[in-house]
Amino acid sequence: MSHYQLKDGVAVIVLDNPPVNALALALRLRLADAVHSALNDPEANAVVLTGAGRGFCGGGDITEFDLPALSQAPTLMALFSLIERSPKPVVAALHGNALGGGLELALACHARVAQSKTQVGLPEVHLGLVPGAGGTQRLPRLVGPELALNLVLQGRTCSAQSLSESGLFDRLTDAAPLDSAVQLARELAAEVARGRSLKRAGELTPKLPNAQAFFAYARATAKAQSRGLPAPVACVDCVEYSVTLPFQEGLDREFDTFWRLRGTPEFAGLRHAFLAERKASEVAGLPTEAKPRPVERTVVIGGGTMGSGIAMSLANAGLPVTMIEREQPALDRGLASVRDTYLGALKKGRLSEQQFEQRVALINGALDYEAVKEADLVIEAVFEDLDIKRQVFEQLDAAARPGALLATNTSMLDVNRIAAFTNRPEDVIGLHFFSPAHVMKLLEVVRGERTSPAVLATAMNLARRIGKTAVVSGVCEGFIGNRMLQPYLMQAGLLLDEGALPHQIDRAIEKWGMAMGPFRVSDMAGNDLGAKIREQRLAEQPDLVYSRSFDTIVAIGRSGQKVGRGWYDYVPGQRAPVPSEEVIAAVVAESERLGLKRRAISDEEIVDRLLLALVNEGAKILEEGIAQRASDVDVVYTAGYGFPRWRGGPMFEADQRGLGDVLATMQRFSDGPAYQRCADFWRPAGLLCRLAGQGQSFATFNHSELS
């Protein structure tokens, strides 16, 4: 777990706890022993701490955060104090990542040497926490309170090179940092021998003019932007302690704050979301011998909004892309869209000139399938029509080389049927990107019934390469995300019929935490697109009940944001949508047509009906084996559908609420207007009933138990 060796008078201690050298209890014990050994070794004049493998240290072990091990000796606070108070110089040699507790460990050392590309940061705020081992107290003393607050509050990672002038690092190197760190350790030891004091962060005094006004403004800003989450404001408080309190008192306040936040529901949800994303990359039943195929040359069929976004996702990872369209004007529009997007990023400072030129150069256009012949991966992103996709895949089957991956970006259609259009269904897979594809993190990887393990492994590897959060789904209408979205939208419409209005429904669910309510989402996606999906679903399932208000809105030309009129009016130059009197009149008229007396509907009922519609459909998806695990369903919704990350996801939220209460609430909703067929809609999934009856949760569910 840690290694100790003497190198010309310098004790080199190597952190070794794969994969990220997390500071779990076992590593803390070994590290404390190694530090004591160095301090007691008469031949060791200095100490260097470094990490084995790909990085220095990824921080605390999040899996221990609700276990007694978190507070067992040596705690991080005690260990870092031991290092900081060492009479012998301790130098951190950083490479790869130094995040969270890993950076806090480096801050406790007397000097830091970093490879210039090392990624550093204190991301605890993204878990609903503050740094809990001195980060908010030592960092301001080294780089100043303003920069420290920016790093802590945003929780962002950045390269060591970008902080070269901050005072955080004593030396930067393009090479491996160990030799430079050992040399610096020897120099510091010589200075100590001459009577010079070591630089201990805790002994420095941070200075900030007008500190009271600065922190008051920062606190107000954090409160306004955090939507009620406690961690951002707590981060401001803790950095302020570094300026206003003695070091040890600041440490104590920071730790108390960390411990308090660790018990909040926000931390529980964010921790679940973090661990769920890590778990989602593990594909159940994938043979170990299934190795990813190389992907270097790519083709995207279609240059529309989705196709150009997918092309940029690939180019952003350094992959050359050929974007194919049928006609020159469409291809020109697609390439212009790519260039304009990159140009906007350049103007905002998100890309350098070199990056701009490189990425634009990686994306080329074509009007034929010649590029398909040499491609390792082809992604189809054409109109959502099965006949059109048939034409595309028949051409791909004829043109693509053996072993090339043929992927469809369909959001609703049957991947197995699409695969059957080829003579190589084992090479066909669904890659459902979310729009805008170059921005959204979620990628649903849809495994067809004949998709080969090697193709699935290649898709998951590609997802990591292009920076996507991948979730494996089986084949069904809408896969995981869009299948669950349909009952959610159905309930939103039925709430309109009974007495709610679009802006009330959106406001209620957004106040609860969703990024956007169902009607704002519909306007953004296009209400005409929603109409096509409803038409397809009703053709196959005529018993489904949607509010006719959906079709009324489309019939009167309110297609959404793209035309400035949808469920809302969109005023040029005004960001907020405006409730529409025309829409309100149409909604009220539909209630009258149904013979319903409109009633007052509480925000609580709105949230419950929308949320539990998601939960029940998610339970059916799990029972059918479409999703591998409940946490995968949660990842789809937190990463792709605006579900509040701090609530963990719909299935986690149901567990927190209690499945018995979920069933009881659904039972209440099953008694409603006759035309809605409420008893059918709210009939609970068998899995939900079974888990509730056994006092279990979605978190404990394993699909193999059903077989």
XYZ file of C-alpha atoms in Angstrom:
707
model
C 0.000 0.000 0.000
C 3.050 2.275 0.372
C 6.717 1.690 -0.319
C 9.755 3.150 1.432
C 13.239 3.420 0.013
C 16.268 5.553 0.740
C 17.728 7.471 -2.197
C 20.970 9.345 -1.432
C 19.780 10.616 1.916
C 16.159 11.132 0.845
C 13.396 8.774 1.971
C 11.087 8.190 -0.986
C 7.610 7.055 0.049
C 5.391 5.724 -2.741
C 1.598 5.691 -2.335
C 0.334 2.475 -3.874
C -3.388 1.787 -3.738
C -4.713 1.172 -7.279
C -6.375 2.539 -9.242
C -6.083 6.117 -7.915
C -4.119 5.716 -4.642
C -7.181 6.674 -2.598
C -6.417 7.450 1.031
C -8.318 4.522 2.517
C -7.576 3.468 6.092
C -5.092 0.772 5.038
C -3.061 3.277 3.013
C -3.210 5.865 5.806
C -1.792 3.327 8.256
C 1.051 2.390 5.920
C 1.775 6.010 5.063
C 1.911 7.015 8.739
C 4.302 4.140 9.451
C 6.491 5.154 6.516
C 6.612 8.803 7.619
C 7.538 7.792 11.171
C 10.242 5.515 9.764
C 11.675 8.400 7.751
C 11.606 10.744 10.721
C 13.422 8.152 12.844
C 15.915 7.148 10.147
C 19.223 8.919 10.851
C 20.268 8.448 7.217
C 17.160 10.206 5.891
C 17.595 13.976 5.759
C 14.397 14.627 3.822
C 11.269 12.900 2.518
C 9.591 12.762 -0.886
C 6.015 11.549 -1.314
C 4.993 10.258 -4.724
C 2.302 8.051 -6.210
C 2.514 4.714 -7.973
C 0.863 4.190 -11.332
C -0.917 6.897 -13.277
C -1.262 9.538 -10.571
C -0.232 10.950 -7.225
C -3.460 10.553 -5.257
C -7.153 10.751 -6.115
C -8.171 11.770 -2.579
C -10.159 10.117 0.159
C -11.897 6.799 -0.376
C -15.537 7.780 -0.937
C -16.711 4.247 -0.171
C -15.505 4.777 3.425
C -17.436 8.015 3.936
C -20.273 6.268 5.766
C -18.099 3.703 7.528
C -16.221 3.850 10.856
C -12.956 3.680 8.878
C -13.354 7.351 7.974
C -12.697 8.452 11.550
C -10.265 5.721 12.577
C -6.683 6.729 13.333
C -4.729 7.955 11.652
C -7.272 10.426 10.280
C -6.284 12.553 7.326
C -6.119 15.611 9.569
C -3.726 13.912 11.992
C -1.617 12.451 9.194
C -1.270 15.776 7.406
C -0.397 17.518 10.682
C 2.357 14.951 11.224
C 3.777 15.766 7.795
C 3.481 19.531 8.135
C 5.206 19.554 11.546
C 8.027 17.292 10.391
C 11.455 18.744 11.217
C 12.736 17.148 8.022
C 11.655 18.610 4.660
C 8.782 16.762 2.989
C 8.313 17.327 -0.745
C 5.356 16.110 -2.831
C 6.124 14.857 -6.343
C 2.898 15.169 -8.328
C 1.911 13.550 -11.607
C -1.356 12.442 -13.181
C -3.975 13.584 -10.680
C -3.792 15.220 -7.269
C -7.421 15.706 -6.318
C -9.317 16.321 -3.112
C -7.467 14.712 -0.234
C -4.570 14.067 -2.613
C -4.067 17.791 -3.123
C -4.614 18.403 0.592
C -1.804 15.924 1.272
C 0.463 17.910 -1.063
C -0.545 21.173 0.646
C 0.627 19.767 3.983
C 4.102 19.141 2.529
C 6.773 21.819 2.683
C 7.175 21.985 -1.091
C 5.537 20.672 -4.253
C 7.061 19.613 -7.556
C 4.592 18.814 -10.337
C 4.705 17.456 -13.827
C 3.179 20.311 -15.822
C 0.163 18.325 -17.061
C -0.831 17.130 -13.575
C -4.521 17.765 -12.896
C -5.169 19.303 -9.499
C -8.320 20.384 -7.727
C -10.601 20.236 -4.720
C -13.851 18.829 -6.186
C -15.607 18.109 -2.875
C -18.364 20.662 -3.554
C -19.622 18.338 -6.309
C -20.275 15.756 -3.596
C -22.098 18.262 -1.409
C -19.072 18.646 0.874
C -16.245 21.011 1.689
C -12.624 19.845 1.709
C -12.250 18.226 5.114
C -8.509 17.849 5.665
C -7.178 21.381 5.567
C -7.780 22.318 1.946
C -9.745 25.466 2.733
C -7.143 26.556 5.283
C -3.806 25.761 3.640
C -4.645 26.634 0.033
C -5.545 30.305 0.768
C -2.270 30.673 2.660
C -0.323 29.478 -0.387
C -2.178 31.023 -3.337
C -4.278 33.750 -1.730
C -7.911 33.666 -0.592
C -9.424 34.846 -3.899
C -7.905 32.131 -6.087
C -8.421 29.549 -3.362
C -12.114 30.379 -3.068
C -12.502 30.174 -6.832
C -10.928 26.695 -6.914
C -12.857 25.415 -3.885
C -16.230 26.882 -4.863
C -16.125 25.747 -8.481
C -14.598 22.386 -7.600
C -12.893 22.383 -10.982
C -9.699 20.612 -11.914
C -6.960 22.405 -13.806
C -3.459 21.687 -14.970
C -0.446 22.457 -12.818
C 0.877 24.549 -15.714
C -2.148 26.846 -15.528
C -1.288 27.541 -11.876
C 2.411 28.083 -12.485
C 2.299 31.669 -11.199
C 0.011 30.975 -8.245
C 2.636 30.000 -5.670
C 1.170 26.515 -5.305
C 4.150 24.777 -6.884
C 7.820 25.248 -6.151
C 8.890 23.660 -9.424
C 7.241 22.446 -12.611
C 8.752 19.959 -15.007
C 7.748 18.351 -18.287
C 9.488 15.168 -17.189
C 8.560 12.718 -14.444
C 8.760 14.780 -11.232
C 10.521 12.366 -8.885
C 14.136 13.278 -9.675
C 13.388 16.993 -9.438
C 11.559 16.461 -6.152
C 14.479 14.486 -4.683
C 16.874 17.254 -5.741
C 14.668 19.905 -4.132
C 14.373 17.806 -0.965
C 18.183 17.677 -0.702
C 18.405 21.449 -1.170
C 15.824 22.057 1.546
C 17.616 19.676 3.887
C 20.833 21.632 3.364
C 19.011 24.869 4.160
C 17.534 23.363 7.320
C 21.046 22.304 8.334
C 22.088 25.950 7.965
C 19.285 27.020 10.293
C 16.634 28.080 7.814
C 12.993 27.308 8.669
C 10.763 25.213 6.474
C 7.775 26.757 4.718
C 4.732 25.417 6.524
C 1.422 26.501 5.024
C -0.255 26.612 8.427
C 2.233 29.223 9.647
C 1.564 31.639 6.789
C -0.853 34.556 7.120
C -3.293 35.071 4.242
C -3.961 38.700 3.374
C -7.097 40.072 1.751
C -8.072 43.760 1.756
C -11.757 44.378 2.429
C -12.165 40.738 3.396
C -15.568 41.248 5.010
C -17.081 42.795 1.883
C -15.405 40.221 -0.375
C -16.806 37.246 1.502
C -20.241 38.846 1.913
C -20.475 39.266 -1.870
C -19.122 35.755 -2.498
C -21.611 34.265 -0.049
C -24.568 36.075 -1.617
C -23.486 34.969 -5.092
C -23.025 31.353 -4.006
C -26.418 31.347 -2.328
C -28.133 32.739 -5.431
C -26.506 30.216 -7.761
C -26.685 27.083 -5.613
C -30.478 26.541 -5.685
C -30.533 25.918 -1.945
C -27.660 23.425 -1.779
C -25.688 23.954 1.438
C -22.151 23.095 0.289
C -21.342 26.164 -1.862
C -22.143 28.623 0.921
C -20.238 26.432 3.384
C -17.195 26.610 1.070
C -17.274 30.407 1.318
C -17.544 30.186 5.106
C -14.553 27.864 5.365
C -12.263 29.949 3.179
C -13.281 32.976 5.232
C -12.134 31.124 8.368
C -8.638 30.987 6.882
C -8.543 34.778 6.866
C -10.353 35.529 10.124
C -9.349 32.720 12.487
C -6.096 31.176 13.746
C -5.003 28.184 11.682
C -5.965 25.442 14.127
C -9.362 26.965 14.827
C -9.964 27.220 11.084
C -9.052 23.543 10.701
C -11.502 22.616 13.441
C -14.302 24.667 11.850
C -13.589 23.158 8.431
C -13.732 19.617 9.810
C -16.956 20.319 11.704
C -18.489 21.657 8.498
C -17.346 18.628 6.515
C -18.791 16.282 9.137
C -22.112 18.135 9.211
C -22.474 18.090 5.428
C -21.597 14.398 5.319
C -24.935 13.736 7.038
C -27.104 15.693 4.608
C -29.426 14.161 2.018
C -27.617 16.220 -0.622
C -24.369 14.371 0.092
C -26.182 11.023 0.007
C -27.626 11.790 -3.427
C -24.417 13.194 -4.898
C -22.358 10.315 -3.530
C -24.795 7.837 -5.051
C -24.616 9.613 -8.423
C -20.809 9.584 -8.338
C -20.574 5.888 -7.501
C -23.365 5.017 -9.942
C -21.443 6.548 -12.831
C -18.380 4.481 -11.930
C -20.518 1.346 -11.693
C -22.241 1.975 -15.034
C -19.003 1.301 -16.906
C -19.041 -2.302 -15.645
C -20.927 -4.428 -18.158
C -22.487 -7.528 -16.645
C -21.678 -10.733 -18.463
C -19.095 -9.223 -20.798
C -16.400 -11.890 -21.338
C -12.908 -10.873 -20.272
C -11.611 -11.971 -23.674
C -13.851 -9.396 -25.415
C -11.243 -6.823 -26.378
C -12.116 -3.432 -27.888
C -11.430 -3.071 -31.588
C -9.247 -0.148 -32.682
C -11.165 2.975 -33.720
C -9.182 5.621 -35.580
C -11.193 6.483 -38.708
C -14.818 7.485 -38.285
C -17.796 8.426 -40.436
C -21.045 10.139 -39.461
C -24.028 9.767 -41.791
C -26.058 12.957 -41.588
C -24.956 16.553 -41.074
C -27.913 17.933 -39.166
C -27.891 19.119 -35.574
C -27.284 15.639 -34.195
C -24.850 14.520 -36.876
C -22.671 17.619 -36.601
C -22.725 17.344 -32.815
C -21.590 13.709 -32.956
C -18.854 14.658 -35.406
C -17.592 17.280 -32.965
C -17.672 14.783 -30.090
C -15.351 12.541 -32.080
C -13.095 15.355 -33.281
C -12.788 16.730 -29.754
C -11.122 13.425 -28.867
C -8.727 13.725 -31.814
C -10.564 11.349 -34.145
C -10.788 12.257 -37.842
C -14.392 12.333 -39.071
C -16.024 12.307 -42.484
C -19.552 13.713 -42.389
C -21.722 12.399 -45.238
C -24.806 14.105 -46.628
C -26.865 13.433 -49.773
C -26.814 16.980 -51.127
C -24.190 19.722 -51.141
C -26.329 22.442 -49.480
C -27.062 20.140 -46.510
C -23.382 19.227 -46.230
C -22.372 22.886 -46.394
C -24.811 23.697 -43.580
C -23.439 20.892 -41.448
C -19.797 21.914 -41.913
C -20.703 25.572 -41.333
C -22.453 24.613 -38.097
C -19.320 22.810 -36.932
C -17.100 25.753 -37.760
C -19.463 28.269 -36.139
C -19.627 26.212 -32.937
C -15.863 25.969 -32.704
C -15.513 29.660 -33.565
C -17.847 30.522 -30.697
C -15.724 28.432 -28.321
C -12.599 30.206 -29.614
C -14.084 33.656 -29.008
C -15.067 32.658 -25.473
C -11.547 31.425 -24.723
C -12.580 27.782 -24.445
C -10.340 26.818 -27.364
C -6.932 28.048 -28.393
C -6.233 29.035 -32.007
C -4.290 25.804 -32.419
C -7.129 23.684 -31.014
C -9.629 25.491 -33.240
C -7.620 24.790 -36.375
C -6.947 21.176 -35.380
C -10.571 20.331 -34.684
C -11.971 22.020 -37.765
C -9.377 20.190 -39.872
C -10.419 16.820 -38.409
C -13.958 17.085 -39.821
C -14.381 16.695 -43.565
C -17.447 16.281 -45.745
C -18.507 13.930 -48.533
C -21.518 13.189 -50.730
C -20.797 9.503 -51.258
C -19.910 6.422 -49.205
C -16.280 6.184 -50.325
C -14.971 7.069 -46.822
C -17.068 4.259 -45.328
C -14.805 1.677 -46.991
C -11.872 2.468 -44.675
C -13.802 3.482 -41.556
C -13.474 1.680 -38.229
C -16.738 3.205 -36.984
C -19.788 4.540 -38.807
C -22.538 6.336 -36.870
C -25.877 6.889 -38.585
C -27.655 10.091 -37.532
C -30.400 10.546 -40.129
C -34.118 11.269 -39.757
C -35.974 9.041 -37.288
C -37.745 6.936 -39.898
C -37.271 3.185 -40.216
C -37.420 3.147 -44.022
C -34.739 5.826 -44.274
C -32.553 3.947 -41.834
C -33.080 0.760 -43.850
C -31.680 2.491 -46.929
C -28.665 3.770 -44.990
C -27.788 0.447 -43.363
C -28.168 -1.521 -46.574
C -25.639 0.851 -48.169
C -23.345 0.627 -45.132
C -23.489 -3.153 -45.225
C -22.339 -3.091 -48.828
C -19.626 -0.465 -48.377
C -18.089 -0.986 -44.914
C -15.114 -3.272 -44.417
C -15.477 -6.457 -42.342
C -15.189 -5.715 -38.621
C -16.264 -2.078 -38.845
C -18.744 -0.969 -36.177
C -22.089 0.145 -37.605
C -23.920 2.308 -35.065
C -27.345 3.903 -35.117
C -28.184 7.031 -33.161
C -31.890 6.205 -33.076
C -33.687 7.427 -29.986
C -36.832 5.284 -30.240
C -36.585 2.685 -33.033
C -35.832 -1.026 -32.733
C -32.076 -1.594 -32.975
C -32.637 -5.286 -33.706
C -34.721 -4.430 -36.770
C -32.068 -1.975 -37.918
C -29.356 -4.612 -37.437
C -31.412 -7.036 -39.543
C -31.053 -4.691 -42.522
C -27.437 -5.898 -42.706
C -25.718 -9.252 -43.106
C -23.612 -8.491 -40.022
C -26.005 -7.835 -37.098
C -23.192 -8.735 -34.673
C -21.422 -5.509 -35.728
C -24.464 -3.267 -35.193
C -25.021 -1.325 -31.981
C -27.026 1.658 -30.816
C -25.141 4.791 -29.782
C -27.856 7.158 -28.586
C -26.271 10.581 -28.157
C -28.183 13.425 -26.523
C -28.486 16.849 -28.086
C -26.329 18.880 -28.282
C -24.140 15.801 -28.706
C -20.819 17.604 -28.260
C -22.019 18.979 -24.899
C -24.272 16.379 -23.269
C -22.389 13.750 -21.259
C -24.818 10.841 -21.523
C -24.465 8.103 -24.123
C -26.940 5.216 -24.121
C -25.128 2.185 -25.550
C -27.869 -0.072 -26.891
C -26.934 -3.731 -27.034
C -28.857 -5.616 -29.720
C -29.745 -9.259 -29.284
C -26.933 -10.189 -31.698
C -24.407 -7.445 -30.874
C -21.047 -9.136 -30.293
C -19.190 -8.717 -26.978
C -16.234 -7.179 -28.835
C -18.471 -4.531 -30.395
C -20.010 -3.723 -27.002
C -16.533 -3.466 -25.437
C -15.458 -1.181 -28.288
C -18.465 1.082 -27.762
C -17.775 1.415 -24.031
C -14.117 2.144 -24.721
C -15.098 4.769 -27.289
C -17.419 6.409 -24.776
C -14.560 6.828 -22.310
C -12.316 8.140 -25.061
C -14.757 10.868 -26.097
C -15.582 11.776 -22.500
C -19.110 10.411 -22.316
C -20.911 8.780 -19.408
C -22.057 5.505 -20.963
C -24.969 3.374 -19.794
C -25.778 0.033 -21.413
C -29.408 -0.535 -22.385
C -31.246 -3.416 -23.928
C -33.612 -2.954 -26.861
C -37.097 -1.590 -26.234
C -39.066 1.426 -27.395
C -37.129 4.473 -26.233
C -34.500 2.390 -24.414
C -34.132 3.617 -20.809
C -34.456 7.392 -20.905
C -37.082 8.061 -23.551
C -39.188 5.096 -22.518
C -39.449 6.522 -19.010
C -40.063 10.006 -20.380
C -43.332 8.998 -22.064
C -45.376 8.228 -18.901
C -43.831 11.342 -17.327
C -45.160 13.453 -20.213
C -48.494 11.621 -20.140
C -49.008 12.608 -16.518
C -47.993 16.195 -17.260
C -50.746 16.384 -19.875
C -53.377 14.759 -17.682
C -52.586 17.261 -14.944
C -53.460 19.988 -17.470
C -56.835 18.379 -18.120
C -57.641 18.273 -14.416
C -56.768 21.854 -13.530
C -53.069 22.669 -13.670
C -51.420 24.996 -16.188
C -48.130 24.451 -18.032
C -46.193 27.106 -16.149
C -47.464 25.824 -12.787
C -46.346 22.269 -13.571
C -42.954 23.413 -14.809
C -42.479 25.715 -11.821
C -43.367 22.962 -9.328
C -40.988 20.346 -10.726
C -38.199 22.892 -11.284
C -38.536 24.094 -7.706
C -38.194 20.443 -6.657
C -34.936 20.325 -8.586
C -35.451 19.358 -12.239
C -33.439 21.541 -14.605
C -36.491 22.107 -16.826
C -40.143 21.212 -16.548
C -41.871 18.948 -19.098
C -43.419 21.762 -21.136
C -40.208 23.757 -21.426
C -38.480 20.535 -22.498
C -41.181 19.873 -25.105
C -40.807 23.375 -26.503
C -37.048 22.948 -26.712
C -37.230 19.539 -28.431
C -40.081 20.571 -30.737
C -43.728 19.825 -30.106
C -44.086 18.501 -33.649
C -41.461 15.849 -32.860
C -43.429 14.874 -29.759
C -46.556 14.569 -31.908
C -44.822 12.110 -34.215
C -43.695 9.974 -31.264
C -47.222 9.964 -29.814
C -48.653 8.973 -33.191
C -46.252 6.027 -33.416
C -46.959 4.902 -29.862
C -50.746 5.158 -30.208
C -50.642 3.173 -33.442
C -49.050 0.285 -31.522
C -50.802 0.850 -28.160
C -54.211 2.490 -28.804
C -55.187 2.220 -25.131
C -52.601 4.828 -24.096
C -54.151 8.067 -22.841
C -52.566 11.417 -23.682
C -54.123 14.805 -23.153
C -55.430 16.142 -26.468
C -53.935 19.486 -25.497
C -50.631 18.232 -26.890
C -52.091 17.897 -30.379
C -54.061 21.132 -30.078
C -50.871 23.067 -29.439
C -49.255 21.613 -32.561
C -52.402 22.182 -34.646
C -52.393 25.919 -33.904
C -48.779 26.204 -35.032
C -47.062 26.305 -31.658
C -44.150 23.955 -32.440
C -41.819 25.343 -29.802
C -38.784 27.553 -29.406
C -37.746 27.199 -33.052
C -40.814 29.196 -34.148
C -41.058 31.389 -31.041
C -44.375 29.824 -29.993
C -45.020 26.617 -28.084
C -46.460 25.990 -24.669
C -44.939 29.406 -24.004
C -44.326 32.554 -25.992
C -40.673 33.349 -26.642
C -39.908 37.056 -26.849
C -36.748 38.018 -28.785
C -34.058 39.230 -26.403
C -35.860 37.809 -23.365
C -34.516 34.558 -21.935
C -37.462 33.573 -19.750
C -40.459 31.976 -21.536
C -43.755 33.811 -21.169
C -47.005 31.960 -20.309
C -49.367 32.110 -23.271
C -52.988 33.200 -22.959
C -53.750 31.262 -26.145
C -52.373 28.065 -24.592
C -54.209 28.633 -21.323
C -57.481 29.066 -23.237
C -56.820 25.855 -25.183
C -56.110 23.911 -21.992
C -59.282 25.163 -20.300
C -61.294 24.364 -23.436
C -60.024 20.779 -23.381
C -61.184 20.371 -19.756
C -64.605 21.632 -20.799
C -64.726 19.223 -23.745
C -64.007 16.358 -21.337
C -66.708 17.566 -18.961
C -64.190 18.016 -16.148
C -64.519 20.615 -13.428
C -61.050 22.079 -13.094
C -59.617 21.857 -9.581
C -56.703 23.330 -7.669
C -53.746 20.957 -7.837
C -50.934 21.251 -5.304
C -47.246 21.348 -6.205
C -46.831 18.220 -4.081
C -49.291 16.268 -6.244
C -47.607 17.518 -9.417
C -44.186 16.385 -8.253
C -45.461 13.028 -6.997
C -47.297 12.164 -10.204
C -44.382 13.102 -12.436
C -41.746 11.424 -10.283
C -43.641 8.201 -9.603
C -44.459 7.826 -13.285
C -40.688 7.689 -13.839
C -40.140 5.289 -10.947
C -42.791 2.770 -11.965
C -41.572 2.651 -15.573
C -38.004 2.354 -14.312
C -39.041 -0.662 -12.239
C -40.544 -2.291 -15.349
C -37.318 -1.650 -17.247
C -35.330 -3.342 -14.491
C -37.706 -6.279 -14.337
C -37.379 -6.804 -18.094
C -33.587 -6.633 -17.937
C -33.387 -3.570 -20.195
C -31.157 -1.887 -17.595
C -28.447 -3.782 -15.710
C -29.051 -2.132 -12.359
C -31.180 0.564 -10.737
C -28.212 2.902 -10.445
C -27.827 2.787 -14.254
C -31.350 4.165 -14.561
C -30.347 6.930 -12.164
C -27.277 7.780 -14.249
C -29.406 8.113 -17.392
C -31.635 10.647 -15.683
C -28.998 12.665 -13.829
C -26.635 12.780 -16.831
C -29.136 13.197 -19.638
C -32.537 14.423 -18.494
C -31.906 17.212 -16.003
C -32.824 15.180 -12.927
C -31.234 16.888 -9.898
C -27.931 15.161 -9.283
C -28.154 15.885 -5.574
C -31.299 13.730 -5.430
C -29.338 10.802 -6.865
C -31.812 9.764 -9.567
C -35.438 8.562 -9.649
C -34.769 5.052 -8.330
C -32.533 6.333 -5.522
C -35.159 8.944 -4.646
C -37.771 6.168 -4.430
C -35.506 4.188 -2.099
C -34.995 7.230 0.121
C -38.713 7.778 0.255
C -39.459 4.121 0.949
C -41.051 1.764 -1.566
C -44.019 1.194 0.706
C -44.842 4.902 0.576
C -44.332 4.882 -3.203
C -46.929 2.117 -3.559
C -49.392 3.816 -1.223
C -49.143 7.095 -3.149
C -49.607 5.338 -6.477
C -52.693 3.613 -5.053
C -54.206 7.017 -4.240
C -53.598 8.205 -7.800
C -55.275 5.106 -9.292
C -58.695 6.638 -8.517
C -59.232 9.443 -11.026
C -61.229 10.526 -14.100
C -62.529 7.466 -15.946
C -61.154 8.433 -19.368
C -57.598 8.368 -17.962
C -57.748 4.642 -17.157
C -55.916 5.532 -13.937
C -55.984 2.022 -12.520
C -54.135 0.778 -15.593
C -51.617 3.610 -15.634
C -50.814 3.343 -11.938
C -50.721 -0.448 -11.784
C -47.385 -1.002 -10.032
C -44.601 -3.001 -11.615
C -44.289 -6.508 -10.215
C -40.730 -5.794 -9.124
C -41.842 -2.742 -7.172
C -44.470 -4.786 -5.334
C -42.033 -7.594 -4.596
C -39.298 -5.350 -3.248
C -41.728 -3.344 -1.128
C -43.304 -6.509 0.235
C -39.906 -7.859 1.283
C -38.785 -4.568 2.802
C -36.047 -4.255 0.185
C -34.975 -1.478 -2.148
C -33.920 -0.923 -5.736
C -30.352 -0.601 -4.477
C -30.377 -4.250 -3.380
C -31.958 -5.540 -6.582
C -29.981 -7.870 -8.826
C -31.691 -8.958 -12.039
C -30.093 -12.406 -11.843
C -32.383 -13.130 -8.894
C -35.330 -13.261 -11.303
C -33.840 -15.968 -13.506
